[in-house]
PDB file of C-alpha atoms in Angstrom:
ATOM      1  CA  UNK A   1      -4.596  -3.737  18.159  1.00  0.00           C
ATOM      2  CA  UNK A   2      -5.544  -4.344  15.103  1.00  0.00           C
ATOM      3  CA  UNK A   3      -5.923  -8.323  14.352  1.00  0.00           C
ATOM      4  CA  UNK A   4      -6.254  -9.963  10.988  1.00  0.00           C
ATOM      5  CA  UNK A   5      -9.987 -10.144  10.763  1.00  0.00           C
ATOM      6  CA  UNK A   6      -9.141  -5.876  10.105  1.00  0.00           C
ATOM      7  CA  UNK A   7      -7.134  -6.359   6.763  1.00  0.00           C
ATOM      8  CA  UNK A   8      -8.416  -7.823   3.604  1.00  0.00           C
ATOM      9  CA  UNK A   9      -6.744 -10.320   2.206  1.00  0.00           C
ATOM     10  CA  UNK A  10      -5.403 -10.096  -1.476  1.00  0.00           C
ATOM     11  CA  UNK A  11      -4.408 -12.221  -4.296  1.00  0.00           C
ATOM     12  CA  UNK A  12      -1.580 -13.130  -3.685  1.00  0.00           C
ATOM     13  CA  UNK A  13      -0.408 -15.076  -0.300  1.00  0.00           C
ATOM     14  CA  UNK A  14       3.131 -13.348   0.144  1.00  0.00           C
ATOM     15  CA  UNK A  15       1.835  -9.781   0.233  1.00  0.00           C
ATOM     16  CA  UNK A  16      -0.710 -10.626   2.919  1.00  0.00           C
ATOM     17  CA  UNK A  17       2.412 -12.852   5.099  1.00  0.00           C
ATOM     18  CA  UNK A  18       3.745  -9.510   4.987  1.00  0.00           C
ATOM     19  CA  UNK A  19       0.841  -7.305   5.947  1.00  0.00           C
ATOM     20  CA  UNK A  20       0.269  -9.658   8.816  1.00  0.00           C
ATOM     21  CA  UNK A  21       3.574  -9.061  10.284  1.00  0.00           C
ATOM     22  CA  UNK A  22       3.548  -5.705   9.696  1.00  0.00           C
ATOM     23  CA  UNK A  23       0.432  -5.742  12.039  1.00  0.00           C
ATOM     24  CA  UNK A  24       2.222  -8.480  14.378  1.00  0.00           C
ATOM     25  CA  UNK A  25       4.847  -5.186  14.478  1.00  0.00           C
ATOM     26  CA  UNK A  26       2.337  -2.574  14.992  1.00  0.00           C
ATOM     27  CA  UNK A  27       0.706  -4.389  18.074  1.00  0.00           C
ATOM     28  CA  UNK A  28       3.993  -4.637  19.417  1.00  0.00           C
ATOM     29  CA  UNK A  29       4.838  -1.251  19.159  1.00  0.00           C
ATOM     30  CA  UNK A  30       1.424  -0.071  20.865  1.00  0.00           C
ATOM     31  CA  UNK A  31       2.202  -2.388  24.222  1.00  0.00           C
ATOM     32  CA  UNK A  32       5.816  -0.704  24.215  1.00  0.00           C
ATOM     33  CA  UNK A  33       4.961   2.417  24.077  1.00  0.00           C
ATOM     34  CA  UNK A  34       1.868   2.384  26.609  1.00  0.00           C
ATOM     35  CA  UNK A  35       3.791  -0.038  29.053  1.00  0.00           C
ATOM     36  CA  UNK A  36       6.330   2.941  28.552  1.00  0.00           C
ATOM     37  CA  UNK A  37       9.494   0.785  27.324  1.00  0.00           C
ATOM     38  CA  UNK A  38      11.525   3.719  25.960  1.00  0.00           C
ATOM     39  CA  UNK A  39      14.606   1.697  24.421  1.00  0.00           C
ATOM     40  CA  UNK A  40      12.090  -0.935  23.547  1.00  0.00           C
ATOM     41  CA  UNK A  41       9.330   1.433  21.862  1.00  0.00           C
ATOM     42  CA  UNK A  42      12.369   2.726  19.592  1.00  0.00           C
ATOM     43  CA  UNK A  43      13.653  -0.493  19.012  1.00  0.00           C
ATOM     44  CA  UNK A  44      10.252  -1.499  17.805  1.00  0.00           C
ATOM     45  CA  UNK A  45      10.083   1.849  15.646  1.00  0.00           C
ATOM     46  CA  UNK A  46      12.885   0.812  13.733  1.00  0.00           C
ATOM     47  CA  UNK A  47      11.740  -2.228  13.168  1.00  0.00           C
ATOM     48  CA  UNK A  48       8.512  -1.186  11.711  1.00  0.00           C
ATOM     49  CA  UNK A  49      10.583   0.756   9.628  1.00  0.00           C
ATOM     50  CA  UNK A  50      12.922  -1.760   8.006  1.00  0.00           C
ATOM     51  CA  UNK A  51      10.202  -4.351   7.539  1.00  0.00           C
ATOM     52  CA  UNK A  52       7.855  -1.430   5.541  1.00  0.00           C
ATOM     53  CA  UNK A  53      10.876  -0.336   3.560  1.00  0.00           C
ATOM     54  CA  UNK A  54      11.576  -4.475   2.949  1.00  0.00           C
ATOM     55  CA  UNK A  55       7.863  -5.038   2.024  1.00  0.00           C
ATOM     56  CA  UNK A  56       7.450  -1.711  -0.435  1.00  0.00           C
ATOM     57  CA  UNK A  57      10.457  -2.626  -1.885  1.00  0.00           C
ATOM     58  CA  UNK A  58       9.117  -5.925  -2.872  1.00  0.00           C
ATOM     59  CA  UNK A  59       5.759  -4.813  -3.418  1.00  0.00           C
ATOM     60  CA  UNK A  60       7.703  -1.777  -5.938  1.00  0.00           C
ATOM     61  CA  UNK A  61       9.836  -4.624  -7.401  1.00  0.00           C
ATOM     62  CA  UNK A  62       6.723  -6.668  -8.294  1.00  0.00           C
ATOM     63  CA  UNK A  63       4.430  -3.599  -9.726  1.00  0.00           C
ATOM     64  CA  UNK A  64       7.683  -2.829 -12.417  1.00  0.00           C
ATOM     65  CA  UNK A  65       8.317  -6.182 -13.344  1.00  0.00           C
ATOM     66  CA  UNK A  66       4.263  -6.220 -14.494  1.00  0.00           C
ATOM     67  CA  UNK A  67       3.778  -3.165 -15.778  1.00  0.00           C
ATOM     68  CA  UNK A  68       1.405  -2.376 -12.998  1.00  0.00           C
ATOM     69  CA  UNK A  69       0.082   1.275 -14.269  1.00  0.00           C
ATOM     70  CA  UNK A  70      -0.210   2.081 -11.308  1.00  0.00           C
ATOM     71  CA  UNK A  71       3.085   1.899 -10.756  1.00  0.00           C
ATOM     72  CA  UNK A  72       4.149   5.678 -10.005  1.00  0.00           C
ATOM     73  CA  UNK A  73       0.760   6.677  -8.092  1.00  0.00           C
ATOM     74  CA  UNK A  74       1.472   3.590  -5.589  1.00  0.00           C
ATOM     75  CA  UNK A  75       5.219   4.125  -5.163  1.00  0.00           C
ATOM     76  CA  UNK A  76       4.693   7.678  -4.516  1.00  0.00           C
ATOM     77  CA  UNK A  77       2.547   6.845  -1.930  1.00  0.00           C
ATOM     78  CA  UNK A  78       5.125   4.031  -0.412  1.00  0.00           C
ATOM     79  CA  UNK A  79       7.556   6.747  -0.573  1.00  0.00           C
ATOM     80  CA  UNK A  80       5.456   9.378   1.119  1.00  0.00           C
ATOM     81  CA  UNK A  81       4.735   6.644   4.008  1.00  0.00           C
ATOM     82  CA  UNK A  82       8.593   5.749   4.748  1.00  0.00           C
ATOM     83  CA  UNK A  83       9.237   9.553   5.171  1.00  0.00           C
ATOM     84  CA  UNK A  84       6.207  10.110   7.585  1.00  0.00           C
ATOM     85  CA  UNK A  85       7.309   6.746   9.620  1.00  0.00           C
ATOM     86  CA  UNK A  86      10.842   8.174   9.731  1.00  0.00           C
ATOM     87  CA  UNK A  87       9.735  11.731  10.384  1.00  0.00           C
ATOM     88  CA  UNK A  88       7.681  10.010  13.634  1.00  0.00           C
ATOM     89  CA  UNK A  89      10.612   8.021  14.717  1.00  0.00           C
ATOM     90  CA  UNK A  90      12.513  11.211  14.881  1.00  0.00           C
ATOM     91  CA  UNK A  91      10.222  13.181  17.132  1.00  0.00           C
ATOM     92  CA  UNK A  92       9.776   9.799  19.353  1.00  0.00           C
ATOM     93  CA  UNK A  93      13.607  10.028  19.848  1.00  0.00           C
ATOM     94  CA  UNK A  94      13.508  14.040  20.650  1.00  0.00           C
ATOM     95  CA  UNK A  95      11.104  14.433  22.453  1.00  0.00           C
ATOM     96  CA  UNK A  96      10.325  11.365  24.247  1.00  0.00           C
ATOM     97  CA  UNK A  97       6.863  11.200  23.850  1.00  0.00           C
ATOM     98  CA  UNK A  98       5.083   7.394  24.196  1.00  0.00           C
ATOM     99  CA  UNK A  99       1.648   8.789  24.131  1.00  0.00           C
ATOM    100  CA  UNK A 100       2.498  10.417  20.682  1.00  0.00           C
ATOM    101  CA  UNK A 101       3.348   7.094  19.511  1.00  0.00           C
ATOM    102  CA  UNK A 102       0.111   5.336  20.727  1.00  0.00           C
ATOM    103  CA  UNK A 103      -2.318   8.570  19.709  1.00  0.00           C
ATOM    104  CA  UNK A 104      -0.635   7.854  15.853  1.00  0.00           C
ATOM    105  CA  UNK A 105      -0.994   4.364  15.473  1.00  0.00           C
ATOM    106  CA  UNK A 106      -4.516   4.738  16.708  1.00  0.00           C
ATOM    107  CA  UNK A 107      -5.352   8.294  15.120  1.00  0.00           C
ATOM    108  CA  UNK A 108      -3.443   7.309  11.715  1.00  0.00           C
ATOM    109  CA  UNK A 109      -1.385   4.280  10.729  1.00  0.00           C
ATOM    110  CA  UNK A 110      -3.953   1.838  11.660  1.00  0.00           C
ATOM    111  CA  UNK A 111      -6.376   3.504   9.624  1.00  0.00           C
ATOM    112  CA  UNK A 112      -3.895   4.656   6.613  1.00  0.00           C
ATOM    113  CA  UNK A 113      -2.529   0.365   6.920  1.00  0.00           C
ATOM    114  CA  UNK A 114      -6.179  -0.349   6.191  1.00  0.00           C
ATOM    115  CA  UNK A 115      -6.915   2.087   3.971  1.00  0.00           C
ATOM    116  CA  UNK A 116      -3.985   1.046   1.698  1.00  0.00           C
ATOM    117  CA  UNK A 117      -4.377  -2.597   1.390  1.00  0.00           C
ATOM    118  CA  UNK A 118      -8.447  -2.249   0.409  1.00  0.00           C
ATOM    119  CA  UNK A 119      -7.576   0.287  -2.233  1.00  0.00           C
ATOM    120  CA  UNK A 120      -4.254   0.125  -3.692  1.00  0.00           C
ATOM    121  CA  UNK A 121      -2.558  -3.502  -3.075  1.00  0.00           C
ATOM    122  CA  UNK A 122      -6.024  -4.727  -3.318  1.00  0.00           C
ATOM    123  CA  UNK A 123      -5.995  -3.294  -7.508  1.00  0.00           C
ATOM    124  CA  UNK A 124      -2.427  -4.213  -7.633  1.00  0.00           C
ATOM    125  CA  UNK A 125      -2.839  -7.691  -6.561  1.00  0.00           C
ATOM    126  CA  UNK A 126      -5.153  -7.935  -8.345  1.00  0.00           C
ATOM    127  CA  UNK A 127      -3.795  -6.991 -11.777  1.00  0.00           C
ATOM    128  CA  UNK A 128      -0.751  -9.091 -10.635  1.00  0.00           C
ATOM    129  CA  UNK A 129      -2.824 -12.334 -10.350  1.00  0.00           C
ATOM    130  CA  UNK A 130      -4.118 -11.295 -13.686  1.00  0.00           C
ATOM    131  CA  UNK A 131      -1.096 -11.273 -15.629  1.00  0.00           C
ATOM    132  CA  UNK A 132       0.957 -13.704 -13.939  1.00  0.00           C
ATOM    133  CA  UNK A 133      -2.139 -16.304 -15.590  1.00  0.00           C
ATOM    134  CA  UNK A 134      -1.686 -14.653 -18.978  1.00  0.00           C
TER     135      UNK A 134
END
């Protein structure tokens, strides 16, 4: 289970709020899959996809508006991650394997989320903060 302490805090509070909401969804997903709540697991996976899509579109718009120099790289990583989440959900829907959900959360999703925030999002937030103060 991820906590707020697992996340780097950014210079933009709204982005921190989105990240915190995301880890709450991930934690609920982990709990539902471990409890073998198949319908709830599927619904929470879709909630995660929807939230992440909205989160990324917000970041993409902020980066584009500010002229963030690494926009294409950052957006490509967002697109890749959304594709991965959708593929993961399709696998779950087909195989009905809740263990695959929590293994992916522990082995990939938590680490990816933390790394993405610590690296790409931190760089982006510092740029956005600096560009908004000019």
